[in-house]
Amino acid sequence: MKLSYILLAVVCIFSSCSDSFLDEEPLDFISAENAFSSYDDFQLTINGLYEKVRTEFFTRNGDHPFTYLYGTDLVYDGQPFTTRFSPYTSTMQPSGGYRIPEKHWVDLYKIVSEANLVITRLDQVELSEDQEILLEAQARFFRAFAYRTLTYLYGGVPLILEEVKEAKLDYVRASKAEVLEQCIIDATFAGENLLGIASVRDGEISDLVAYHLLSELYISNNQPEQAINAASVVINDPNTALMTERFGSRANENPGDPFWDLYRMNNQNRASGNKESLWVIQFETDVPGGATVSNDKAGGFYLERHHAPFLRNVRVGGSDVPPFIWPRTNLTTGGRGVGWAISTKYFTNTIWEDDFDGDQRNANHNFVREFTIDNPDHPLFGTTISTENPPEGITVPSRDFYAYQSKITTPGNHPENLFEDFALGILTSRVGASYADQYLFRLAETYLLRAEAYMNSGQLDLAAADINTVRDRSQATPVTPGEIDIDYILDERMREMGVEEKRRLTLMRLGLLYDRVKAYNPYYENIQEFHNLFPIPFNEIERNTEATIEQNPGYENL
């Protein structure tokens, strides 16, 4: 469809048309005029917003959810491809190629469009006051969440706050400050009116999810005291707590620790006893309507495939026999990795140097560096090779051999129909997804957000206290107030969240993507300073014929 997506998103789903020959009363098809007649009708649209968030950040076909990981200080591309910022100059184009900037713009404005549809139509249907307020709170949360993401990625963007029913060709960009202010208004309403976290189902947004988002928004808007207050609402709620004791489905296994337990199958949701989870994206593997079908590569979040190394290609000890059975459901193999998202040396080594052996998050069961040769036909069967002292002929890091975070896989818990040999743990070639539900907001991040706000307000002692609350869980050496700056906090986010974090959003929120990549990820040597923002998609500029949408600096002549 050849309309700009701001135009497309707000018109195509339920909109009416202004041309008289199309101005008819819908009787036998769904439109905005007849789609909403009850609370349940609105709730279906809210359910669609959850699905669109899951699609944007986790399950869209191809590499697009991994936009938030590649091209940062965490990982680099093991098999150069445009959608993985190889090279940056090809990916960050206003048009052509794989249109990464355009695809995210399109999908995020879909969320805005459907949220606006709910908000605009609420007064046209007879609802109870409680129903109307709850629906509006949910819709306004999703609108704030989408606009927050848009403004981190693009800067100021067109701000649309109601349903658009006809073609509009005169959009202009609001300033980043204006967008953030609207996000704060919406997130505040959501925080005050969403249900409490103890009253919602797993995966459903709550008041605390809104306050977590609000804390981040206040930081972005240079309001640290308000950010502290919002984060404190989450941290002080009696229904939340960091998980500091073993829990869940594999709590009796060793090696293990509470950090390890956070990522085991079925442990992400509050139903498991996990009081740290705030917003968990539901995958419901092999459940009708779920996002992952284990006997098919369609759907799912393929972080296991991206981030685990391609051990199939490793050869050691002068033997041509593969040392590892691949793919296999164990920590050594990590399922079916193909070595695309290779950990940077900064991620695997530099940030751990002061506490390499003490911090449990860096233990081998959490950050795999030692690989046991498990092929009985190999002459070195049963011995271990390490990324820290690699055998002769093996480069570290390389696509085939590097340290990776075990949180991306489900060792011992892959779906049963993905086993070629269940007794030996050998998997079929269809494997590769991360079959567990996925965190989007987690309480440990709330602590780190509040620490950032305390730092911004000059309260370094309180910032250190919050960081140490997170570090204490993993028996890491406490940080002192004098060590804290934004780089330390970014490093701590790497240690705590790693590839779980949507790292690009954090770095672009801070305007530090270029600085951190240039300093710590030499693979992306052609990154430019203007890449701290995505380009505005050229289609949006070209088709907005009655006003001007300004391009971001650096992209004007591309």
Coordinates of C-alpha atoms in Angstrom, one line a residue:
M1 CA 0.0 0.0 0.0
K2 CA 1.5 3.3 -1.1
L3 CA 0.5 5.6 1.7
S4 CA 2.9 6.9 4.3
Y5 CA 2.6 4.8 7.4
I6 CA 1.5 7.6 9.7
L7 CA -1.4 7.9 7.3
L8 CA -1.7 4.2 6.8
A9 CA -1.7 3.3 10.5
V10 CA -4.4 5.7 11.5
V11 CA -6.7 5.1 8.5
C12 CA -6.5 1.5 7.4
I13 CA -7.7 -0.6 10.3
F14 CA -11.1 0.7 11.3
S15 CA -11.3 4.1 9.6
S16 CA -14.1 5.5 7.5
C17 CA -13.7 7.3 4.2
S18 CA -14.8 10.9 3.5
D19 CA -15.7 10.3 -0.2
S20 CA -19.5 10.4 -0.4
F21 CA -19.8 7.3 -2.6
L22 CA -18.1 5.3 0.2
D23 CA -20.0 7.0 3.0
E24 CA -22.2 4.1 3.9
E25 CA -23.6 2.5 7.1
P26 CA -21.7 -0.8 7.6
L27 CA -24.1 -3.7 7.9
D28 CA -22.1 -6.9 7.1
F29 CA -18.5 -5.9 7.6
I30 CA -16.4 -4.7 10.5
S31 CA -15.5 -1.0 10.7
A32 CA -14.9 1.5 13.5
E33 CA -18.5 2.4 13.3
N34 CA -19.8 -1.0 14.3
A35 CA -16.8 -2.8 15.8
F36 CA -17.3 -1.5 19.4
S37 CA -20.5 -2.3 21.1
S38 CA -19.4 -3.8 24.4
Y39 CA -16.5 -3.9 26.9
D40 CA -15.4 -7.2 25.4
D41 CA -15.1 -5.6 21.9
F42 CA -12.7 -3.0 23.3
Q43 CA -10.8 -5.7 25.2
L44 CA -10.1 -7.6 21.9
T45 CA -8.4 -4.5 20.6
I46 CA -6.3 -4.2 23.9
N47 CA -5.4 -7.9 23.4
G48 CA -4.2 -6.9 19.9
L49 CA -1.9 -4.3 21.4
Y50 CA -0.2 -6.9 23.5
E51 CA 0.3 -9.0 20.4
K52 CA 1.8 -6.0 18.6
V53 CA 4.3 -5.3 21.4
R54 CA 5.3 -9.0 21.3
T55 CA 5.7 -8.8 17.5
E56 CA 7.8 -5.6 17.6
F57 CA 10.3 -6.8 20.3
F58 CA 10.3 -10.5 19.9
T59 CA 8.5 -12.4 17.2
R60 CA 8.5 -10.6 13.9
N61 CA 9.9 -12.7 11.1
G62 CA 13.5 -12.2 10.3
D63 CA 16.1 -10.3 12.2
H64 CA 14.0 -7.3 13.1
P65 CA 13.4 -7.9 16.8
F66 CA 17.2 -8.1 17.0
T67 CA 17.6 -4.5 15.9
Y68 CA 17.5 -3.8 19.6
L69 CA 20.6 -6.0 20.2
Y70 CA 22.9 -5.8 17.1
G71 CA 24.9 -2.7 16.5
T72 CA 25.4 -2.0 20.2
D73 CA 28.2 -2.6 22.7
L74 CA 26.9 -6.1 23.5
V75 CA 27.3 -8.2 20.3
Y76 CA 28.4 -8.1 16.8
D77 CA 27.3 -9.9 13.6
G78 CA 28.9 -13.3 12.9
Q79 CA 27.5 -13.5 9.4
P80 CA 27.4 -10.0 8.0
F81 CA 23.9 -9.0 6.9
T82 CA 22.2 -5.6 6.4
T83 CA 19.5 -6.1 9.0
R84 CA 22.2 -6.7 11.6
F85 CA 24.0 -3.4 10.9
S86 CA 26.6 -4.9 8.7
P87 CA 27.5 -2.4 7.7
Y88 CA 25.9 0.5 9.6
T89 CA 25.8 2.7 6.6
S90 CA 23.7 0.2 4.7
T91 CA 21.2 -0.5 7.5
M92 CA 20.7 3.1 8.6
Q93 CA 19.1 4.3 5.3
P94 CA 16.0 6.4 5.0
S95 CA 14.8 4.1 2.1
G96 CA 15.9 1.0 0.2
G97 CA 17.5 -2.1 1.5
Y98 CA 15.7 -3.9 4.3
R99 CA 14.3 -0.6 5.6
I100 CA 15.0 -1.3 9.3
P101 CA 14.0 2.3 10.3
E102 CA 10.8 2.1 8.2
K103 CA 9.7 -1.2 9.6
H104 CA 10.0 -0.1 13.3
W105 CA 8.3 3.2 12.5
V106 CA 5.4 1.3 10.9
D107 CA 4.9 -1.2 13.7
L108 CA 5.2 1.4 16.5
Y109 CA 2.6 3.6 14.8
K110 CA 0.3 0.7 14.5
I111 CA 0.3 0.6 18.4
V112 CA -0.4 4.3 18.5
S113 CA -3.2 3.9 16.0
E114 CA -5.0 1.2 17.8
A115 CA -4.5 2.8 21.2
N116 CA -6.1 6.0 19.8
L117 CA -8.9 4.1 18.4
V118 CA -9.8 2.7 21.8
I119 CA -9.5 6.1 23.5
T120 CA -11.6 7.9 20.9
R121 CA -14.4 5.4 20.8
L122 CA -14.9 5.0 24.5
D123 CA -17.6 7.6 24.9
Q124 CA -19.7 6.0 22.0
V125 CA -20.4 2.8 23.9
E126 CA -22.3 2.3 27.1
L127 CA -19.8 1.2 29.7
S128 CA -19.5 1.3 33.4
E129 CA -17.2 4.0 34.8
D130 CA -14.7 1.4 36.0
Q131 CA -14.7 -0.3 32.7
E132 CA -14.1 3.0 30.8
I133 CA -11.3 4.1 33.1
L134 CA -9.5 0.7 32.9
L135 CA -9.8 0.6 29.1
E136 CA -8.5 4.1 28.8
A137 CA -5.6 3.4 31.2
Q138 CA -4.6 0.3 29.2
A139 CA -4.7 2.2 25.9
R140 CA -2.8 5.2 27.2
F141 CA -0.1 2.9 28.6
F142 CA 0.4 1.3 25.2
R143 CA 0.4 4.7 23.5
A144 CA 3.0 6.0 26.0
F145 CA 5.1 2.9 25.5
A146 CA 5.0 3.2 21.7
Y147 CA 5.8 6.9 21.7
R148 CA 8.6 6.5 24.2
T149 CA 10.2 3.9 21.8
L150 CA 9.6 6.1 18.8
T151 CA 11.2 9.2 20.4
Y152 CA 14.3 7.2 21.6
L153 CA 14.8 5.9 18.1
Y154 CA 13.9 8.9 16.0
G155 CA 13.9 11.9 18.3
G156 CA 10.8 14.2 17.8
V157 CA 8.0 12.5 15.8
P158 CA 4.5 13.5 14.7
L159 CA 2.2 13.3 17.8
I160 CA -1.2 11.9 17.0
L161 CA -3.6 11.7 20.0
E162 CA -6.9 10.7 18.4
E163 CA -8.4 8.5 15.8
V164 CA -7.8 9.9 12.3
K165 CA -10.7 9.1 10.0
E166 CA -9.5 10.5 6.6
A167 CA -6.4 11.1 4.7
K168 CA -4.0 13.7 6.3
L169 CA -1.0 15.0 4.5
D170 CA 0.2 17.8 6.8
Y171 CA 2.0 16.0 9.7
V172 CA 4.9 17.8 11.4
R173 CA 7.3 16.6 14.0
A174 CA 6.7 17.4 17.6
S175 CA 9.8 18.0 19.6
K176 CA 11.3 15.2 21.7
A177 CA 10.4 17.2 24.8
E178 CA 6.7 17.4 23.7
V179 CA 6.6 13.7 23.0
L180 CA 8.1 12.9 26.3
E181 CA 5.6 15.2 28.1
Q182 CA 2.7 13.4 26.5
C183 CA 4.2 10.0 27.4
I184 CA 4.4 11.2 31.0
I185 CA 0.8 12.3 31.0
D186 CA -0.4 9.0 29.5
A187 CA 1.8 6.8 31.8
T188 CA 0.7 8.8 34.9
F189 CA -2.9 8.2 34.0
A190 CA -2.1 4.5 33.5
G191 CA -0.2 4.2 36.8
E192 CA -3.1 5.8 38.7
N193 CA -5.8 3.6 37.1
L194 CA -4.5 0.2 36.1
L195 CA -5.0 -2.7 38.4
G196 CA -2.5 -3.6 41.0
I197 CA 0.1 -6.2 40.1
A198 CA -1.4 -8.8 42.5
S199 CA -4.8 -8.5 40.7
V200 CA -3.6 -9.0 37.0
R201 CA -2.9 -12.2 35.1
D202 CA 0.6 -13.2 34.1
G203 CA 1.7 -11.0 31.2
E204 CA -0.9 -8.3 31.8
I205 CA 0.2 -4.7 32.5
S206 CA -0.4 -3.3 36.0
D207 CA 0.0 -0.1 37.8
L208 CA 3.6 -1.0 38.6
V209 CA 4.5 -1.6 34.9
A210 CA 3.3 2.0 34.3
Y211 CA 5.3 3.4 37.1
H212 CA 8.4 1.6 35.9
L213 CA 8.0 3.1 32.5
L214 CA 7.2 6.5 34.1
S215 CA 10.5 6.4 36.0
E216 CA 12.4 5.9 32.8
L217 CA 10.5 8.7 31.1
Y218 CA 11.2 11.1 33.9
I219 CA 14.9 10.4 33.6
S220 CA 14.7 11.0 29.9
N221 CA 12.9 14.3 30.6
N222 CA 15.6 15.5 33.1
Q223 CA 13.3 15.1 36.1
P224 CA 15.3 12.9 38.4
E225 CA 13.3 13.5 41.6
Q226 CA 10.1 12.5 39.9
A227 CA 11.9 9.4 38.4
I228 CA 13.0 8.4 41.9
N229 CA 9.4 8.7 43.2
A230 CA 8.0 6.6 40.4
A231 CA 10.6 3.9 40.8
S232 CA 10.0 3.9 44.5
V233 CA 6.4 3.1 44.0
V234 CA 7.5 -0.1 42.3
I235 CA 10.3 -1.0 44.6
N236 CA 8.3 -0.3 47.8
D237 CA 5.2 -2.3 46.7
P238 CA 4.7 -5.3 49.1
N239 CA 4.0 -7.5 46.1
T240 CA 7.5 -7.0 44.6
A241 CA 11.0 -8.2 45.7
L242 CA 14.2 -9.3 44.1
M243 CA 14.5 -13.1 44.1
T244 CA 17.4 -13.8 46.5
E245 CA 16.6 -17.5 47.3
R246 CA 16.4 -20.5 45.0
F247 CA 12.9 -20.9 43.5
G248 CA 10.9 -22.5 40.7
S249 CA 11.0 -25.4 38.4
R250 CA 14.7 -26.4 38.9
A251 CA 15.5 -24.9 42.3
N252 CA 17.1 -28.1 43.6
E253 CA 19.6 -28.4 40.7
N254 CA 23.3 -27.5 41.0
P255 CA 25.1 -25.6 39.8
G256 CA 22.6 -22.8 40.1
D257 CA 21.6 -19.7 42.0
P258 CA 18.7 -17.3 42.2
F259 CA 19.9 -15.5 39.1
W260 CA 20.0 -18.8 37.1
D261 CA 16.5 -19.6 38.4
L262 CA 15.0 -16.4 36.9
Y263 CA 15.5 -17.8 33.4
R264 CA 14.5 -21.4 33.7
M265 CA 11.4 -22.7 32.0
N266 CA 8.1 -21.5 33.6
N267 CA 9.9 -19.3 36.2
Q268 CA 9.4 -15.9 34.6
N269 CA 5.8 -15.4 35.8
R270 CA 4.5 -14.5 39.2
A271 CA 2.6 -17.8 39.3
S272 CA 6.0 -19.5 39.9
G273 CA 6.6 -17.4 43.0
N274 CA 8.7 -14.9 41.1
K275 CA 8.0 -11.5 42.7
E276 CA 10.7 -9.8 40.6
S277 CA 8.8 -10.0 37.3
L278 CA 6.9 -6.9 36.3
W279 CA 5.9 -7.4 32.7
V280 CA 6.5 -10.8 31.1
I281 CA 5.8 -11.4 27.4
Q282 CA 3.8 -14.6 27.0
F283 CA 4.8 -17.2 24.4
E284 CA 2.7 -20.2 25.4
T285 CA 4.7 -22.7 23.4
D286 CA 2.5 -25.2 21.6
V287 CA -0.7 -23.6 23.1
P288 CA -3.3 -22.7 20.5
G289 CA -3.0 -19.0 19.9
G290 CA 0.5 -18.9 21.4
A291 CA 3.5 -17.3 19.8
T292 CA 5.8 -20.4 19.5
V293 CA 5.1 -23.6 17.7
S294 CA 7.9 -26.0 18.5
N295 CA 7.6 -28.2 15.4
D296 CA 7.9 -25.3 13.1
K297 CA 10.4 -22.4 12.7
A298 CA 7.6 -19.9 12.3
G299 CA 7.1 -17.6 15.3
G300 CA 9.0 -17.7 18.5
F301 CA 11.9 -15.6 19.8
Y302 CA 15.0 -17.0 18.1
L303 CA 17.5 -15.6 20.6
E304 CA 19.0 -19.1 21.2
R305 CA 19.7 -19.4 17.5
H306 CA 21.3 -15.9 17.3
H307 CA 23.4 -15.8 20.5
A308 CA 24.7 -19.3 21.1
P309 CA 27.9 -20.2 19.2
F310 CA 28.1 -22.4 16.1
L311 CA 29.9 -25.2 17.8
R312 CA 29.2 -27.6 14.9
N313 CA 32.2 -26.1 13.1
V314 CA 34.7 -26.4 16.0
R315 CA 37.7 -28.8 15.6
V316 CA 40.3 -29.4 18.3
G317 CA 43.2 -31.7 19.1
G318 CA 44.1 -32.3 15.5
S319 CA 41.1 -34.4 14.9
D320 CA 38.5 -34.0 12.2
V321 CA 35.8 -35.5 14.4
P322 CA 33.4 -32.9 15.8
P323 CA 34.1 -32.5 19.5
F324 CA 30.5 -31.5 20.3
I325 CA 27.2 -33.2 19.5
W326 CA 25.2 -30.4 17.9
P327 CA 22.4 -29.4 18.4
R328 CA 22.0 -30.7 22.0
T329 CA 20.0 -29.5 25.0
N330 CA 22.8 -28.8 27.4
L331 CA 24.8 -25.8 28.5
T332 CA 27.8 -26.6 26.4
T333 CA 25.9 -26.6 23.1
G334 CA 23.1 -24.2 24.1
G335 CA 20.6 -25.7 21.8
R336 CA 21.0 -24.8 18.2
G337 CA 23.2 -21.7 18.1
V338 CA 24.5 -20.5 14.8
G339 CA 26.8 -17.7 16.1
W340 CA 25.3 -14.6 14.7
A341 CA 25.1 -12.5 17.8
I342 CA 28.8 -12.8 19.0
S343 CA 29.5 -11.4 22.4
T344 CA 32.0 -8.6 22.4
K345 CA 35.2 -8.9 24.5
Y346 CA 33.9 -5.9 26.5
F347 CA 30.8 -7.9 27.4
T348 CA 32.5 -11.2 28.2
N349 CA 35.6 -9.9 29.9
T350 CA 36.2 -6.2 30.5
I351 CA 33.1 -5.5 32.6
W352 CA 33.8 -8.5 34.9
E353 CA 37.5 -7.8 35.5
D354 CA 37.2 -6.5 39.0
D355 CA 35.0 -9.4 40.2
F356 CA 35.5 -12.2 37.6
D357 CA 35.2 -15.1 40.0
G358 CA 33.0 -13.6 42.7
D359 CA 30.0 -12.3 40.8
Q360 CA 27.5 -15.2 40.3
R361 CA 26.2 -13.7 37.1
N362 CA 29.6 -14.5 35.6
A363 CA 29.6 -18.1 36.8
N364 CA 29.8 -20.7 34.1
H365 CA 26.2 -21.8 34.4
N366 CA 25.1 -18.2 33.8
F367 CA 27.8 -17.0 31.3
V368 CA 29.1 -20.1 29.6
R369 CA 32.9 -20.1 28.9
E370 CA 33.8 -23.7 29.6
F371 CA 32.6 -26.2 27.1
T372 CA 32.8 -30.0 27.8
I373 CA 33.6 -32.2 24.8
D374 CA 30.6 -34.5 24.7
N375 CA 31.2 -36.6 21.5
P376 CA 32.3 -40.0 22.7
D377 CA 34.0 -40.5 19.3
H378 CA 36.4 -37.6 19.9
P379 CA 39.9 -38.4 21.3
L380 CA 39.4 -35.7 23.9
F381 CA 36.0 -36.8 25.1
G382 CA 35.1 -35.6 28.6
T383 CA 37.7 -32.8 28.7
T384 CA 36.9 -29.1 28.8
I385 CA 38.0 -26.3 26.5
S386 CA 37.6 -22.6 27.5
T387 CA 37.2 -19.3 25.8
E388 CA 39.7 -17.9 28.4
N389 CA 42.4 -20.3 27.3
P390 CA 41.3 -21.5 23.8
P391 CA 43.0 -24.4 22.1
E392 CA 45.5 -23.7 19.3
G393 CA 43.8 -22.8 16.1
I394 CA 40.6 -21.4 17.7
T395 CA 40.0 -17.7 17.7
V396 CA 38.0 -16.1 20.5
P397 CA 35.7 -14.5 19.9
S398 CA 34.6 -16.0 16.5
R399 CA 31.4 -17.2 15.2
D400 CA 32.1 -20.8 16.3
F401 CA 33.5 -20.2 19.8
Y402 CA 32.7 -17.4 22.3
A403 CA 31.2 -17.0 25.7
Y404 CA 27.4 -16.7 25.8
Q405 CA 24.7 -16.1 28.3
S406 CA 22.8 -19.2 29.2
K407 CA 19.6 -17.2 29.8
I408 CA 18.9 -17.4 26.1
T409 CA 18.4 -21.2 26.0
T410 CA 16.4 -23.8 27.9
P411 CA 18.9 -26.6 28.7
G412 CA 17.1 -29.8 29.6
N413 CA 13.7 -28.1 28.8
H414 CA 13.4 -28.0 25.1
P415 CA 10.0 -29.2 23.9
E416 CA 9.8 -32.9 23.6
N417 CA 8.9 -33.0 19.9
L418 CA 12.2 -31.3 19.1
F419 CA 14.3 -34.2 20.2
E420 CA 15.9 -36.5 17.7
D421 CA 17.2 -38.7 20.6
F422 CA 15.6 -37.8 23.9
A423 CA 17.8 -40.1 26.0
L424 CA 21.0 -38.4 24.6
G425 CA 19.5 -34.9 24.5
I426 CA 20.1 -34.6 20.8
L427 CA 17.8 -32.1 19.1
T428 CA 16.4 -31.8 15.6
S429 CA 17.3 -29.0 13.2
R430 CA 13.9 -27.2 13.9
V431 CA 15.1 -26.0 17.3
G432 CA 16.4 -22.5 17.9
A433 CA 13.9 -20.4 19.7
S434 CA 14.0 -19.3 23.4
Y435 CA 11.0 -21.3 24.5
A436 CA 10.5 -19.6 27.9
D437 CA 8.4 -16.5 28.4
Q438 CA 10.5 -13.3 28.2
Y439 CA 11.0 -10.4 30.6
L440 CA 10.2 -6.9 29.2
F441 CA 10.3 -5.1 32.6
R442 CA 12.0 -6.7 35.7
L443 CA 12.4 -5.2 39.2
A444 CA 16.2 -5.3 39.0
E445 CA 16.0 -2.8 36.2
T446 CA 13.7 -0.6 38.3
Y447 CA 16.5 -0.5 40.9
L448 CA 19.0 0.5 38.2
L449 CA 16.7 3.2 36.9
R450 CA 16.4 4.6 40.3
A451 CA 20.1 4.5 40.8
E452 CA 20.5 6.4 37.5
A453 CA 18.0 9.0 38.8
Y454 CA 19.8 9.3 42.1
M455 CA 23.1 9.8 40.2
N456 CA 21.6 12.5 38.1
S457 CA 20.4 14.3 41.2
G458 CA 23.8 14.1 42.9
Q459 CA 22.9 11.5 45.5
L460 CA 25.7 9.0 44.8
D461 CA 25.4 7.2 48.1
L462 CA 21.8 6.3 47.4
A463 CA 22.7 5.3 43.8
A464 CA 25.3 3.0 45.2
A465 CA 22.8 1.5 47.6
D466 CA 20.4 0.6 44.8
I467 CA 23.1 -0.9 42.6
N468 CA 24.4 -2.9 45.6
T469 CA 21.0 -4.3 46.2
V470 CA 21.1 -5.8 42.8
R471 CA 24.8 -6.9 43.1
D472 CA 24.2 -8.4 46.6
R473 CA 21.9 -11.0 45.1
S474 CA 24.8 -12.3 43.0
Q475 CA 27.4 -12.0 45.8
A476 CA 29.2 -9.3 43.7
T477 CA 31.6 -6.9 45.4
P478 CA 29.8 -3.7 46.5
V479 CA 30.3 -0.6 44.4
T480 CA 31.4 2.6 46.2
P481 CA 29.7 6.0 45.5
G482 CA 32.9 7.4 44.0
E483 CA 32.9 4.7 41.3
I484 CA 29.5 5.6 39.9
D485 CA 29.0 7.4 36.7
I486 CA 26.8 6.6 33.6
D487 CA 29.3 4.2 32.2
Y488 CA 29.3 2.2 35.4
I489 CA 25.5 2.0 35.3
L490 CA 25.6 1.0 31.7
D491 CA 28.1 -1.7 32.6
E492 CA 26.0 -2.9 35.5
R493 CA 23.0 -3.1 33.2
M494 CA 25.1 -5.4 30.9
R495 CA 26.0 -7.6 33.9
E496 CA 22.5 -7.9 35.2
M497 CA 20.5 -8.0 31.9
G498 CA 22.9 -8.6 29.1
V499 CA 21.1 -9.8 25.9
E500 CA 17.8 -9.7 27.8
E501 CA 17.9 -5.9 27.6
K502 CA 16.7 -3.9 24.6
R503 CA 20.1 -2.4 24.6
R504 CA 19.7 -0.1 21.6
L505 CA 16.8 1.7 23.4
T506 CA 19.0 2.4 26.5
L507 CA 21.9 3.7 24.5
M508 CA 19.8 5.8 22.2
R509 CA 17.8 7.1 25.1
L510 CA 21.0 8.4 26.6
G511 CA 22.5 9.6 23.2
L512 CA 25.5 7.3 23.9
L513 CA 25.1 4.6 21.1
Y514 CA 27.9 6.0 19.0
D515 CA 30.3 6.6 22.0
R516 CA 29.8 3.1 23.4
V517 CA 30.0 1.3 20.1
K518 CA 33.2 3.2 19.0
A519 CA 34.8 2.5 22.4
Y520 CA 33.8 -1.2 22.9
N521 CA 32.7 -2.8 19.7
P522 CA 35.4 -2.4 16.9
Y523 CA 33.4 -4.5 14.5
Y524 CA 31.1 -1.6 13.7
E525 CA 33.9 0.7 12.7
N526 CA 31.8 2.6 10.2
I527 CA 29.2 3.8 12.7
Q528 CA 28.7 7.6 12.6
E529 CA 27.7 10.0 15.3
F530 CA 24.5 10.8 13.6
H531 CA 23.5 7.1 14.0
N532 CA 22.5 8.0 17.5
L533 CA 19.1 8.4 15.9
F534 CA 17.4 6.5 13.1
P535 CA 16.5 8.3 9.9
I536 CA 12.9 9.4 9.4
P537 CA 11.7 7.0 6.7
F538 CA 11.9 8.7 3.3
N539 CA 8.3 7.6 2.4
E540 CA 7.0 9.6 5.3
I541 CA 8.7 12.7 4.1
E542 CA 7.9 12.3 0.4
R543 CA 4.1 11.6 0.8
N544 CA 3.4 14.2 3.4
T545 CA 2.8 16.8 0.7
E546 CA 1.1 19.5 2.6
A547 CA 3.7 20.1 5.3
T548 CA 7.4 19.2 5.9
I549 CA 8.6 16.4 8.1
E550 CA 12.3 17.3 8.7
Q551 CA 14.9 14.6 8.3
N552 CA 17.3 13.9 11.1
P553 CA 20.8 15.5 10.6
G554 CA 23.2 13.4 8.7
Y555 CA 20.6 11.6 6.6
E556 CA 19.5 14.5 4.4
N557 CA 21.5 13.5 1.3
L558 CA 21.2 9.7 1.7

